[in-house]
Short mmCIF file of C-alpha atoms in Angstrom, two decimals:
data_model
loop_
_atom_site.label_atom_id
_atom_site.label_comp_id
_atom_site.label_asym_id
_atom_site.label_seq_id
_atom_site.Cartn_x
_atom_site.Cartn_y
_atom_site.Cartn_z
CA MET A 1 -86.67 56.23 0.32
CA ILE A 2 -87.58 52.81 0.32
CA LYS A 3 -87.17 50.91 3.59
CA ASP A 4 -85.89 47.26 3.05
CA THR A 5 -84.28 45.05 5.46
CA LYS A 6 -83.19 42.38 3.25
CA ILE A 7 -80.92 45.28 1.42
CA THR A 8 -79.49 46.27 4.54
CA LEU A 9 -78.32 42.89 5.40
CA ILE A 10 -77.09 42.03 2.51
CA PHE A 11 -74.89 45.64 2.36
CA VAL A 12 -74.19 44.38 6.12
CA ILE A 13 -72.73 41.00 5.24
CA GLY A 14 -70.76 42.32 1.96
CA ALA A 15 -69.23 45.44 3.90
CA PHE A 16 -67.96 42.79 6.71
CA LEU A 17 -66.92 40.46 3.48
CA SER A 18 -65.02 43.16 2.15
CA PHE A 19 -63.67 44.35 5.59
CA PHE A 20 -62.01 40.61 6.03
CA LEU A 21 -60.93 40.63 2.37
CA ASP A 22 -59.12 43.70 2.61
CA GLY A 23 -56.63 41.70 5.72
CA THR A 24 -57.00 38.47 3.71
CA ILE A 25 -55.70 39.76 0.52
CA THR A 26 -52.65 41.62 1.88
CA GLN A 27 -51.58 38.58 4.09
CA ILE A 28 -51.64 35.97 1.18
CA PHE A 29 -50.85 37.74 -2.12
CA ASN A 30 -47.83 39.67 -1.85
CA LEU A 31 -48.85 42.86 -3.09
CA GLN A 32 -45.52 44.24 -3.36
CA PHE A 33 -43.39 44.32 -6.58
CA ASP A 34 -39.89 44.46 -6.20
CA ASN A 35 -39.66 45.35 -2.98
CA THR A 36 -40.71 49.00 -3.91
CA PHE A 37 -44.19 49.36 -5.40
CA LEU A 38 -46.50 48.63 -2.64
CA MET A 39 -50.52 48.17 -3.34
CA VAL A 40 -52.82 48.72 -0.55
CA PRO A 41 -56.53 47.01 -1.28
CA TYR A 42 -59.23 49.06 -0.25
CA LEU A 43 -62.15 47.00 -0.59
CA THR A 44 -64.23 48.52 2.20
CA ILE A 45 -63.96 51.91 0.89
CA MET A 46 -65.22 50.26 -2.68
CA TRP A 47 -68.09 48.64 -1.04
CA PHE A 48 -69.01 51.60 0.92
CA VAL A 49 -68.99 53.85 -2.40
CA MET A 50 -70.69 51.34 -4.36
CA ALA A 51 -73.38 51.25 -1.98
CA VAL A 52 -73.71 55.00 -2.07
CA ILE A 53 -74.48 54.71 -5.75
CA PHE A 54 -76.29 51.67 -6.60
CA LEU A 55 -78.67 52.12 -3.12
CA LYS A 56 -79.58 55.84 -3.90
CA ASP A 57 -83.41 55.78 -3.31
CA TYR A 58 -83.02 53.01 -0.49
CA ASP A 59 -83.05 53.86 3.28
CA VAL A 60 -79.92 51.87 4.52
CA LYS A 61 -78.20 54.38 7.04
CA ILE A 62 -74.97 54.00 4.99
CA MET A 63 -73.39 57.23 7.25
CA ILE A 64 -74.15 55.02 10.31
CA TRP A 65 -72.83 52.05 9.44
CA SER A 66 -69.68 53.91 7.80
CA PHE A 67 -68.72 54.62 11.62
CA VAL A 68 -69.42 51.65 12.54
CA PHE A 69 -67.10 50.03 10.40
CA GLY A 70 -64.81 52.73 10.44
CA TYR A 71 -64.15 52.00 14.26
CA VAL A 72 -63.81 47.90 13.72
CA TYR A 73 -61.18 49.18 10.89
CA ASP A 74 -59.14 51.09 13.00
CA SER A 75 -59.51 48.65 16.28
CA TYR A 76 -58.91 45.73 14.49
CA TYR A 77 -56.24 46.61 11.66
CA ILE A 78 -54.57 49.80 12.57
CA GLY A 79 -54.51 49.87 16.46
CA ILE A 80 -55.07 53.47 16.92
CA ILE A 81 -58.29 54.90 16.61
CA GLY A 82 -59.20 58.09 14.72
CA ILE A 83 -58.10 57.21 11.13
CA PHE A 84 -60.56 55.70 9.32
CA LEU A 85 -63.01 55.96 11.95
CA PHE A 86 -64.01 59.91 10.26
CA ILE A 87 -62.60 58.93 6.87
CA ILE A 88 -65.09 56.32 5.87
CA PRO A 89 -68.14 58.76 6.89
CA LEU A 90 -65.95 61.39 5.25
CA ILE A 91 -65.70 59.29 1.58
CA VAL A 92 -69.54 58.67 2.01
CA PHE A 93 -70.38 61.96 2.14
CA LEU A 94 -67.62 63.02 -0.72
CA THR A 95 -69.41 60.57 -2.94
CA ARG A 96 -72.93 61.82 -2.08
CA TYR A 97 -71.99 65.00 -2.95
CA LEU A 98 -70.13 64.02 -5.90
CA LEU A 99 -73.18 62.21 -7.35
CA LYS A 100 -75.27 65.71 -7.03
CA VAL A 101 -72.47 66.71 -10.16
CA VAL A 102 -72.56 63.77 -11.61
CA ASN A 103 -74.82 60.76 -13.06
CA PRO A 104 -73.38 57.64 -11.52
CA PHE A 105 -72.80 55.74 -14.82
CA PHE A 106 -69.73 52.78 -15.41
CA PHE A 107 -66.79 55.28 -16.30
CA SER A 108 -68.24 58.36 -14.52
CA SER A 109 -68.42 56.33 -11.54
CA ILE A 110 -64.52 55.20 -11.80
CA LEU A 111 -63.83 59.02 -11.35
CA ILE A 112 -65.80 59.17 -8.57
CA PHE A 113 -64.05 56.50 -6.75
CA PHE A 114 -60.40 57.61 -8.55
CA ILE A 115 -61.07 60.81 -5.99
CA ASP A 116 -62.29 59.09 -3.24
CA ILE A 117 -59.47 56.80 -2.90
CA THR A 118 -57.11 59.61 -3.68
CA VAL A 119 -58.91 61.20 -0.78
CA VAL A 120 -58.59 58.27 1.67
CA MET A 121 -54.98 57.79 0.98
CA SER A 122 -53.85 61.27 0.93
CA ILE A 123 -55.71 62.06 4.53
CA SER A 124 -54.67 58.59 6.23
CA TYR A 125 -50.96 59.40 5.24
CA CYS A 126 -51.24 62.51 6.55
CA LEU A 127 -52.99 61.24 9.94
CA ASP A 128 -50.11 58.58 9.89
CA ARG A 129 -47.40 60.89 9.81
CA LEU A 130 -49.05 62.82 12.28
CA SER A 131 -48.98 59.86 14.94
CA LYS A 132 -45.85 58.94 13.58
CA ILE A 133 -46.92 55.70 12.06
CA ALA A 134 -45.82 56.35 8.47
CA SER A 135 -41.98 57.29 8.02
CA ILE A 136 -42.05 57.65 4.25
CA SER A 137 -41.55 61.11 2.56
CA GLY A 138 -44.30 62.87 0.31
CA SER A 139 -42.64 62.28 -2.45
CA PRO A 140 -41.86 58.38 -2.28
CA PHE A 141 -45.38 57.97 -1.10
CA LEU A 142 -47.05 59.62 -4.38
CA VAL A 143 -44.26 57.63 -6.73
CA PHE A 144 -44.37 54.11 -5.11
CA VAL A 145 -47.53 53.97 -2.69
CA LEU A 146 -50.74 56.14 -4.12
CA TRP A 147 -50.19 55.56 -8.12
CA PRO A 148 -49.89 51.45 -7.81
CA THR A 149 -52.69 51.09 -4.98
CA LEU A 150 -55.02 53.54 -7.61
CA ILE A 151 -54.59 51.03 -10.07
CA PHE A 152 -54.88 48.40 -8.78
CA ASN A 153 -57.81 49.39 -6.87
CA ILE A 154 -59.76 50.95 -9.92
CA LEU A 155 -59.11 47.38 -11.89
CA ILE A 156 -60.95 46.00 -9.28
CA TYR A 157 -63.93 48.57 -8.78
CA ALA A 158 -64.33 47.77 -12.91
CA ILE A 159 -64.10 43.89 -12.69
CA MET A 160 -66.68 44.23 -9.20
CA TYR A 161 -69.20 47.09 -10.95
CA PHE A 162 -71.31 45.27 -13.09
CA PRO A 163 -71.82 41.75 -10.66
CA ILE A 164 -72.47 43.95 -7.44
CA GLN A 165 -75.16 46.43 -9.44
CA LYS A 166 -76.62 42.46 -10.43
CA LEU A 167 -76.49 41.21 -7.04
CA TYR A 168 -78.46 44.75 -5.52
CA ASN A 169 -80.49 44.49 -8.46
CA PHE A 170 -81.45 40.80 -8.24
CA PHE A 171 -82.96 41.67 -4.59
CA LYS A 172 -84.58 45.16 -5.40
CA ILE A 173 -86.56 43.06 -8.14
CA GLU A 174 -87.42 40.45 -5.97
CA TRP A 175 -88.86 42.58 -3.29
CA GLU A 176 -91.06 44.70 -5.78
CA ASN A 177 -92.63 41.48 -6.70
CA MET B 1 -67.74 77.15 -3.24
CA LYS B 2 -69.83 79.44 -1.08
CA LYS B 3 -72.53 77.38 -0.21
CA PHE B 4 -70.42 74.46 0.82
CA PHE B 5 -68.50 76.16 3.76
CA SER B 6 -71.55 77.73 5.54
CA THR B 7 -70.69 78.06 8.79
CA LYS B 8 -72.46 75.18 10.21
CA ARG B 9 -70.89 72.77 8.02
CA LEU B 10 -67.02 74.61 8.59
CA PHE B 11 -68.15 74.44 12.45
CA ILE B 12 -69.10 70.55 11.85
CA ILE B 13 -65.48 69.77 9.99
CA ILE B 14 -63.30 71.90 13.04
CA LEU B 15 -65.07 70.05 15.84
CA ILE B 16 -64.50 66.32 13.69
CA ILE B 17 -60.91 67.16 13.14
CA ILE B 18 -60.84 67.90 16.80
CA ILE B 19 -62.56 64.90 17.88
CA SER B 20 -59.79 62.91 15.74
CA VAL B 21 -56.71 64.23 16.77
CA GLY B 22 -57.88 63.81 20.21
CA LEU B 23 -58.64 60.16 19.69
CA ILE B 24 -55.27 59.38 17.55
CA GLY B 25 -53.61 60.83 20.20
CA GLY B 26 -55.32 59.39 23.03
CA SER B 27 -55.15 55.76 21.58
CA THR B 28 -51.58 56.29 20.55
CA PHE B 29 -50.93 57.10 24.40
CA ILE B 30 -52.32 54.10 25.53
CA ARG B 31 -51.08 52.02 22.84
CA LYS B 32 -47.36 53.03 23.91
CA ASN B 33 -48.12 52.70 27.96
CA LYS B 34 -50.65 50.30 28.74
CA SER B 35 -50.26 46.70 28.10
CA THR B 36 -53.51 45.81 26.72
CA PRO B 37 -56.13 47.95 24.82
CA LEU B 38 -59.42 49.21 26.56
CA PHE B 39 -61.81 46.71 27.09
CA ILE B 40 -64.60 47.83 24.68
CA GLN B 41 -61.43 47.71 22.24
CA GLN B 42 -60.20 44.48 23.23
CA PHE B 43 -63.87 43.15 23.18
CA GLY B 44 -64.55 44.39 19.39
CA ASN B 45 -61.55 43.02 18.31
CA ASP B 46 -61.90 39.61 19.93
CA VAL B 47 -65.57 39.49 18.07
CA VAL B 48 -63.99 40.69 14.67
CA ALA B 49 -61.07 37.96 14.97
CA PHE B 50 -63.31 35.42 15.69
CA THR B 51 -65.87 36.18 13.04
CA SER B 52 -62.89 36.53 10.46
CA LYS B 53 -62.42 33.01 10.23
CA ILE B 54 -65.13 32.85 8.00
CA VAL B 55 -63.13 34.71 4.97
CA VAL B 56 -59.88 33.45 6.40
CA VAL B 57 -60.40 29.60 6.45
CA PRO B 58 -61.46 29.20 2.67
CA THR B 59 -59.21 31.39 1.56
CA ARG B 60 -56.09 30.12 2.88
CA GLY B 61 -57.46 26.56 1.79
CA ILE B 62 -57.38 27.89 -2.05
CA SER B 63 -53.92 29.75 -1.73
CA ASN B 64 -52.70 26.35 0.08
CA PHE B 65 -53.59 24.68 -2.60
CA VAL B 66 -52.18 26.97 -5.61
CA LYS B 67 -49.26 26.85 -3.27
CA SER B 68 -48.81 23.33 -2.93
CA THR B 69 -49.04 22.60 -6.45
CA GLY B 70 -46.06 25.26 -7.23
CA ASN B 71 -44.20 23.31 -4.58
CA LEU B 72 -45.01 19.76 -6.71
CA LEU B 73 -42.97 21.48 -9.78
CA ASN B 74 -39.84 21.80 -7.46
CA THR B 75 -39.91 18.75 -5.55
CA TYR B 76 -37.57 16.51 -7.85
CA LYS B 77 -34.71 19.48 -7.32
CA GLU B 78 -35.54 20.12 -3.80
CA ASN B 79 -35.11 16.19 -2.92
CA ASP B 80 -31.92 15.95 -4.04
CA HIS B 81 -30.56 19.25 -2.69
CA LEU B 82 -32.16 18.22 0.86
CA LYS B 83 -30.73 14.47 0.45
CA LYS B 84 -27.10 15.73 0.98
CA GLN B 85 -28.20 18.51 3.57
CA THR B 86 -29.84 15.65 5.67
CA ASP B 87 -26.46 13.64 6.27
CA LYS B 88 -24.83 16.65 7.50
CA LEU B 89 -27.49 17.78 9.77
CA THR B 90 -27.51 14.44 11.50
CA ALA B 91 -24.11 15.06 12.28
CA THR B 92 -24.59 18.61 13.43
CA GLN B 93 -27.73 17.48 15.68
CA VAL B 94 -25.81 14.67 17.80
CA LYS B 95 -23.32 17.25 18.19
CA ASP B 96 -25.74 19.62 19.34
CA GLU B 97 -27.18 17.66 21.73
CA ALA B 98 -23.89 16.68 23.33
CA ILE B 99 -23.52 20.02 23.87
CA GLN B 100 -26.81 20.72 25.44
CA ASP B 101 -26.61 17.90 27.95
CA GLU B 102 -22.75 19.25 28.85
CA ASN B 103 -24.43 22.83 29.01
CA LYS B 104 -26.98 21.86 31.49
CA LYS B 105 -24.47 19.83 33.89
CA LEU B 106 -22.06 22.91 33.79
CA ARG B 107 -25.18 24.95 34.75
CA GLU B 108 -26.01 22.84 37.36
CA GLN B 109 -22.76 22.97 38.65
CA LEU B 110 -22.82 26.73 38.66
CA ASN B 111 -26.32 26.89 39.83
CA LEU B 112 -27.37 29.00 36.79
CA THR B 113 -30.87 27.69 36.28
CA LYS B 114 -31.91 30.72 34.09
CA THR B 115 -29.82 32.24 31.20
CA LEU B 116 -30.36 34.66 28.30
CA THR B 117 -30.80 31.98 26.08
CA SER B 118 -33.39 30.27 27.38
CA TYR B 119 -36.92 30.57 26.50
CA ASN B 120 -40.64 29.32 26.12
CA GLN B 121 -42.54 29.16 22.71
CA ILE B 122 -46.26 29.63 22.06
CA ASN B 123 -46.99 28.96 18.73
CA ALA B 124 -49.58 31.18 16.54
CA THR B 125 -51.08 31.16 12.99
CA VAL B 126 -51.49 34.46 11.04
CA VAL B 127 -54.56 35.63 10.68
CA SER B 128 -54.66 38.82 8.90
CA ARG B 129 -52.35 41.61 7.92
CA THR B 130 -53.00 45.22 7.98
CA PRO B 131 -53.73 46.71 4.86
CA SER B 132 -51.13 49.57 4.82
CA ALA B 133 -48.54 50.74 3.10
CA TRP B 134 -46.28 51.80 5.79
CA GLN B 135 -47.37 49.82 8.98
CA ARG B 136 -46.24 46.14 9.27
CA GLN B 137 -48.45 44.66 11.25
CA LEU B 138 -50.03 40.98 11.28
CA ILE B 139 -52.64 39.50 13.58
CA ILE B 140 -52.31 36.38 14.95
CA ASP B 141 -54.66 34.34 16.81
CA LYS B 142 -53.51 33.87 19.97
CA GLY B 143 -53.79 36.20 22.83
CA GLN B 144 -53.91 36.85 26.84
CA ASN B 145 -55.52 33.53 27.06
CA ASP B 146 -52.77 31.56 25.64
CA GLY B 147 -50.18 33.77 27.93
CA ILE B 148 -49.35 36.17 25.06
CA LYS B 149 -47.77 39.10 26.77
CA LYS B 150 -46.71 42.68 24.80
CA ASN B 151 -43.23 43.15 24.21
CA MET B 152 -42.50 39.51 23.34
CA ALA B 153 -40.53 38.37 20.46
CA VAL B 154 -41.61 36.59 17.36
CA VAL B 155 -40.25 34.10 15.10
CA VAL B 156 -40.27 32.19 12.23
CA ASN B 157 -38.63 29.05 11.87
CA LYS B 158 -35.90 31.01 9.85
CA GLY B 159 -35.31 33.71 12.11
CA LEU B 160 -36.62 37.19 14.35
CA VAL B 161 -39.27 38.92 12.46
CA GLY B 162 -41.02 41.14 14.76
CA LYS B 163 -42.38 41.64 18.45
CA ILE B 164 -45.85 42.01 19.96
CA ILE B 165 -47.82 45.39 20.40
CA GLU B 166 -51.07 44.69 21.72
CA VAL B 167 -52.95 41.77 23.20
CA ASN B 168 -56.44 40.93 23.37
CA ARG B 169 -58.17 37.90 24.76
CA ASN B 170 -57.67 35.50 21.71
CA ASN B 171 -55.81 37.66 19.17
CA SER B 172 -52.98 40.06 19.31
CA LYS B 173 -50.85 42.10 16.84
CA VAL B 174 -47.14 41.47 16.19
CA GLN B 175 -45.05 44.59 14.26
CA LEU B 176 -42.75 43.32 12.14
CA ILE B 177 -38.89 44.63 12.27
CA THR B 178 -39.12 46.43 8.65
CA ASP B 179 -42.08 48.43 10.24
CA ASN B 180 -40.06 51.98 10.46
CA ASN B 181 -42.00 53.23 13.70
CA PRO B 182 -39.86 55.87 15.00
CA ASP B 183 -41.37 55.50 18.43
CA SER B 184 -41.43 51.64 18.93
CA ASP B 185 -38.81 49.95 20.90
CA LYS B 186 -35.89 48.23 19.25
CA PHE B 187 -34.22 45.11 19.31
CA ALA B 188 -30.66 44.86 20.63
CA VAL B 189 -28.68 42.74 18.42
CA GLN B 190 -25.45 41.87 18.36
CA THR B 191 -22.94 40.25 15.66
CA SER B 192 -19.21 38.92 16.27
CA ASN B 193 -15.85 39.24 13.70
CA LYS B 194 -12.90 37.44 14.89
CA GLY B 195 -13.89 36.64 18.41
CA LYS B 196 -14.98 40.41 18.69
CA THR B 197 -18.64 41.06 19.52
CA VAL B 198 -20.45 44.56 18.03
CA ASN B 199 -23.74 45.50 19.55
CA GLY B 200 -26.29 47.81 18.32
CA LEU B 201 -29.71 48.14 17.60
CA ILE B 202 -31.81 47.70 14.72
CA SER B 203 -33.04 51.18 13.83
CA GLY B 204 -35.50 50.52 10.73
CA THR B 205 -35.03 49.20 7.06
CA SER B 206 -33.74 51.46 4.33
CA SER B 207 -36.49 52.41 2.08
CA SER B 208 -34.95 51.56 -1.18
CA SER B 209 -33.57 48.00 -0.68
CA GLY B 210 -35.62 46.43 1.89
CA LYS B 211 -32.69 45.62 3.99
CA LEU B 212 -32.44 46.33 8.19
CA VAL B 213 -30.52 48.64 9.24
CA MET B 214 -28.16 48.33 12.53
CA GLY B 215 -27.45 51.41 14.38
CA SER B 216 -25.80 52.91 17.45
CA THR B 217 -22.93 50.48 17.20
CA THR B 218 -19.83 51.63 19.25
CA THR B 219 -16.77 49.84 18.16
CA LYS B 220 -14.24 50.24 15.22
CA THR B 221 -14.10 46.70 14.73
CA SER B 222 -14.46 46.25 10.65
CA LEU B 223 -17.20 43.82 9.75
CA LYS B 224 -17.45 40.98 7.13
CA ASN B 225 -20.29 40.79 4.87
CA GLY B 226 -22.07 37.90 5.46
CA ASN B 227 -21.62 37.54 9.47
CA LYS B 228 -24.28 36.09 11.04
CA VAL B 229 -26.46 38.55 13.20
CA ILE B 230 -28.48 37.34 16.59
CA THR B 231 -30.02 39.28 19.42
CA SER B 232 -28.11 39.89 22.26
CA GLY B 233 -30.62 39.32 24.95
CA LEU B 234 -29.87 42.63 26.62
CA GLY B 235 -32.93 45.03 27.10
CA GLY B 236 -34.21 42.21 28.87
CA ILE B 237 -37.15 41.15 27.00
CA THR B 238 -36.00 39.24 23.96
CA PRO B 239 -34.13 35.90 24.85
CA LYS B 240 -30.39 35.91 23.89
CA GLY B 241 -29.75 34.23 20.31
CA LEU B 242 -32.76 34.53 17.76
CA TYR B 243 -30.90 34.73 14.45
CA VAL B 244 -31.86 37.84 12.83
CA GLY B 245 -30.05 37.65 9.39
CA GLU B 246 -26.40 38.43 7.99
CA ILE B 247 -24.50 41.30 6.91
CA TYR B 248 -25.24 42.37 3.64
CA SER B 249 -23.26 45.64 3.99
CA SER B 250 -21.58 47.87 6.05
CA SER B 251 -20.96 51.28 5.44
CA LYS B 252 -18.55 53.74 7.38
CA ASP B 253 -18.91 57.61 8.31
CA SER B 254 -15.95 59.66 8.21
CA SER B 255 -15.05 59.48 11.79
CA GLY B 256 -14.40 55.57 11.20
CA LEU B 257 -17.30 54.09 13.19
CA PRO B 258 -19.39 51.62 10.98
CA SER B 259 -22.13 54.06 11.10
CA LYS B 260 -24.59 51.91 9.69
CA ILE B 261 -24.88 48.55 8.88
CA TYR B 262 -27.15 46.68 6.42
CA ILE B 263 -28.77 43.13 7.26
CA ARG B 264 -30.25 40.94 4.88
CA PRO B 265 -33.32 39.40 7.30
CA ALA B 266 -33.43 35.64 7.04
CA ALA B 267 -37.22 35.59 7.51
CA ASN B 268 -38.82 36.62 3.91
CA MET B 269 -41.30 39.44 5.52
CA ASN B 270 -44.05 38.97 2.65
CA ASP B 271 -44.64 35.60 2.99
CA ILE B 272 -45.62 34.59 7.19
CA ASP B 273 -48.00 32.06 7.93
CA VAL B 274 -47.15 30.31 11.00
CA VAL B 275 -45.34 32.39 13.95
CA THR B 276 -43.77 31.21 17.11
CA VAL B 277 -43.97 34.08 19.83
CA VAL B 278 -41.01 33.62 22.46
CA SER B 279 -40.73 34.23 26.12
CA LYS B 280 -38.06 34.80 28.19
CA ASN B 281 -38.20 31.49 31.03
CA GLU B 282 -39.09 33.27 34.29
#
């Protein structure tokens, strides 16, 4: 484990940016096709998954930050605390577990991200049904929300994978020199 | 798999589920019954809302640029159309002023200073929107400090869009009328056909067509498509006369009552930049 405050700083700033972009993208770009197909950006989740993959050997305390951002996400966006507060740490845990089984190359990490987003959406759907936030039933959720969201997020993941890898590598090398 | 669910891990998982359900229940209760969230939550939201400007301002700049370029292409056509409307508008405006003046005098004579239709306005900008498929919520940049209170109605220039559900110091959350939350308070609306008024509640959205559904109606008055629907001012919080939309279709159930009336909302719920929070004069 390598301790590096610069990498931690970049991780936290990036997490904040992706957190705000989640809301701004939903607000500015109308991510709804034909009034039926809905896409939800999960950039915060993407940032955490990538951090787990790229900062495997670094001591960044991603787990603790995931609780912080989970709380902020619930409080600022949803208004009910207890949903993303546990989903984001669960994703960090799940991704770490999957990394023991799979080697994180580009395509295999897309598969990891695919599983993560499916877990996020399913759990948040169940909890939202429980707290009466969501009122759509199971099959419309699968057809009109889950699939478009998966496609949208995986596209963004595929686009952002190499730039973010470069970003981390850039600061890693600088530190070694 | 046997290793994955060890006793310690199972214990932690169950503990987390219990805490999660407890927190959800607690915060749902607070949100429903208290006018403002807990101090810690409020403080956190205020800090986050303030920091969000770093991202929101540049993104809005770019989006405005794209939008205005798009608008430029339509300008000629729109100008032609608008010229025709302006003539009509001036006539209506003059008439409106005269009527308002008359109304005011009549009210004074009757000692009726506050009626259902009078209200105050607070303008606000939309900062963010909840990234969720079923939660239709906006976050606006005005809060307690600007006099916003829970349950106030929110309109854009075309019509009603929602109501305030959470108030922090410098930001608040708006729940759109298209949100299908069965727990939230409903808007009392009315429409009329040939002088007969039909009262009802907006009970949600039909998921297939995106139209609002007006339920809880009690009359047999037949309604025509295209009739205007406005808030009725019943219930005491929303002022009377806020435009909601027009009737798209109404279906009768077997007993002859118009069971469900579908309303085409006047405001575009997916493209809201600036809103006006409306509070009743007190």
